[in-house]
Coordinates of C-alpha atoms in Angstrom, one line a residue:
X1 CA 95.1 -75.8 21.6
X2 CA 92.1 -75.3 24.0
X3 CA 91.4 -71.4 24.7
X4 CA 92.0 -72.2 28.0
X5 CA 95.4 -73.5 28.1
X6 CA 96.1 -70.5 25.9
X7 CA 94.6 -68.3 28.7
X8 CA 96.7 -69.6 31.3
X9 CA 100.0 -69.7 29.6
X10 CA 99.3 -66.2 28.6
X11 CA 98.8 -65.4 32.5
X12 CA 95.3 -63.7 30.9
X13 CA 92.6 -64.1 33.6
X14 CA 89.9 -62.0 32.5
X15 CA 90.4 -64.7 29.2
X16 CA 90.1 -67.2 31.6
X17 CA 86.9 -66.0 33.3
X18 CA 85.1 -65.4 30.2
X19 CA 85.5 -69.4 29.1
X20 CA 83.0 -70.2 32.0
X21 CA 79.5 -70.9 31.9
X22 CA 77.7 -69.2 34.7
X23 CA 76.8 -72.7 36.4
X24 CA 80.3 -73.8 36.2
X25 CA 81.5 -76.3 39.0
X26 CA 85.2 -76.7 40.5
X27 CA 86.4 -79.9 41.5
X28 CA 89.3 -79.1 43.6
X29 CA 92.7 -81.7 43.8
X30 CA 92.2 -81.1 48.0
X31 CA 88.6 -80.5 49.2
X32 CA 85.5 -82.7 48.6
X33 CA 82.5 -80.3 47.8
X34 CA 82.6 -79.2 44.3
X35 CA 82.2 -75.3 44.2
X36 CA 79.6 -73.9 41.9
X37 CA 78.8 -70.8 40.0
X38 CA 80.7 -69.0 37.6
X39 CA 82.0 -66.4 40.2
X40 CA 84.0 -69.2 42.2
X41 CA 85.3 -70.7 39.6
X42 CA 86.7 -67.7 38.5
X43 CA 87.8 -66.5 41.8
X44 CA 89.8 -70.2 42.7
X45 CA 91.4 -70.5 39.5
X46 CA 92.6 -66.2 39.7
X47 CA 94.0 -67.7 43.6
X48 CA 95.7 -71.0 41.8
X49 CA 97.2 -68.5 39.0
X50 CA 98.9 -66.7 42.3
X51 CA 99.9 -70.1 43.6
X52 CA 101.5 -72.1 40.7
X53 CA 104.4 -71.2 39.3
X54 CA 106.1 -72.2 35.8
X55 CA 102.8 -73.9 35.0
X56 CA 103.5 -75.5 31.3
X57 CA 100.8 -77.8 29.5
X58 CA 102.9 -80.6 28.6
X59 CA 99.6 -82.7 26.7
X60 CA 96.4 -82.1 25.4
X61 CA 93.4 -85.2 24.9
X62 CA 90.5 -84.3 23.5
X63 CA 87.4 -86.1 23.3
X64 CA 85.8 -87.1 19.6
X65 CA 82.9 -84.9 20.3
X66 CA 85.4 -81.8 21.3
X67 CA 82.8 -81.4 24.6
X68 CA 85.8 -82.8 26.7
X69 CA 89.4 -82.0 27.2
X70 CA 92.6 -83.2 29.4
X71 CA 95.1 -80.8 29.9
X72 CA 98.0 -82.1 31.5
X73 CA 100.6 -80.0 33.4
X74 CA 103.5 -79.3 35.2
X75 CA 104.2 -76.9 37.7
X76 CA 105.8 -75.7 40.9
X77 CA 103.9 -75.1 44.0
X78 CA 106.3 -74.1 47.0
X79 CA 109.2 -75.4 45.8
X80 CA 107.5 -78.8 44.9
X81 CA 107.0 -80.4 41.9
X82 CA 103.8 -80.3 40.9
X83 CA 102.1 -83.0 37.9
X84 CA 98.6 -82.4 37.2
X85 CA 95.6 -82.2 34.9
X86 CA 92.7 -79.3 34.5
X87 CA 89.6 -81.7 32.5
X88 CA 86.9 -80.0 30.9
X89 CA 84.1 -80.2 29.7
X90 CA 82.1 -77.7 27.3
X91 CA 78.5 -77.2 27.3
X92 CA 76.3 -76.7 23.9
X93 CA 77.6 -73.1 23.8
X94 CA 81.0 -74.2 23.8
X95 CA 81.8 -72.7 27.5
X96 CA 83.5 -74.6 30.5
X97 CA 80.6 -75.9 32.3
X98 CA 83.1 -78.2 34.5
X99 CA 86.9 -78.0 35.6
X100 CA 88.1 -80.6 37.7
X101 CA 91.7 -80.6 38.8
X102 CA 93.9 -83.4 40.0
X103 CA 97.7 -83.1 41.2
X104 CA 100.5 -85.7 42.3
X105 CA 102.4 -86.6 44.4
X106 CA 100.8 -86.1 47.6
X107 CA 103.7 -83.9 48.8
X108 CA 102.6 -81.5 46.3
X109 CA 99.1 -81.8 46.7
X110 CA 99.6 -80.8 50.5
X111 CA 101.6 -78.2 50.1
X112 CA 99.0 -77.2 47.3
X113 CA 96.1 -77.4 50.0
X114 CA 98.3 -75.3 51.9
X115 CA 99.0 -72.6 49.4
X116 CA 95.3 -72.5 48.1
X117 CA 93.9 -71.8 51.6
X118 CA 96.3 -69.3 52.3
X119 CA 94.4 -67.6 49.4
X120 CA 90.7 -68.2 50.6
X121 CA 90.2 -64.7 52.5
X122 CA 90.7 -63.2 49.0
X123 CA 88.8 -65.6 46.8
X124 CA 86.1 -64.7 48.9
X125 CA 86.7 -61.1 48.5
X126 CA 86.7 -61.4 45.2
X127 CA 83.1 -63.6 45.0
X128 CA 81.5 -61.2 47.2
X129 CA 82.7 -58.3 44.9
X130 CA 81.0 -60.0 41.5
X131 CA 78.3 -60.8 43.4
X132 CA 77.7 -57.3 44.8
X133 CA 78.4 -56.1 40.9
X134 CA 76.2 -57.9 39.3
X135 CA 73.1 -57.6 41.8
X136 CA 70.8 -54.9 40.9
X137 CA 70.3 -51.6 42.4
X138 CA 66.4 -51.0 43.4

């Protein structure tokens, strides 16, 4: 079992976080632009862990080299249904250096889109925190 999929079913975000590499990109199930940098990443998947709920790994593929993972889920979003898969893919150090999501049906991935920008005042809050953490003092 990937450490992430153990992260998430444990609900452990700071877990979660730590699995990134700082030039992490997001590939979200709704908007276009991948989102890059470790402290998005983080941020987005802390707002999806407030949006799905009963999320439950129901398969795990991984790649011969171990670099690349599908984890596909289940969830509810709204009410809705939600089938999905997180893939990864690890760099050299063995850290997420890409997470691309994809959900079905579209009914779901709406109400998904929906949920997800209701969040987007806070993931933003939440970037410009790390960001103002980890810049240095003069």
């Amino acid at each position: 079992m990937h450490p992430f999929r153990r992260a998430v079913e444990a609900g452990d975000l700071a877990a979660l976080e730590a699995l990134f590499a700082d030039d992490a990109v997001f590939t979200s199930p709704v908007v276009f632009k991948p989102y890059e940098g470790k402290a998005i990443t983080a941020a987005i998947v802390r707002g999806a862990a407030r949006v799905f709920q009963d999320i439950r790994y129901v398969r795990e593929i991984v790649s011969a080299d171990g670099r690349d993972h599908a984890l596909i889920f289940k969830a509810t979003v709204n009410g809705l249904q939600v089938h999905g898969c997180d893939f990864l893919h690890l760099d050299g150090d063995g850290l997420i250096d890409d997470l691309t999501v994809m959900v079905r049906p579209l009914s779901a991935a709406k109400a998904l889109a929906e949920a997800m920008g209701a969040q987007f005042e806070q993931i933003e809050r939440e970037v410009s925190g790390a960001q103002t953490q980890g810049a240095e003092v003069p």
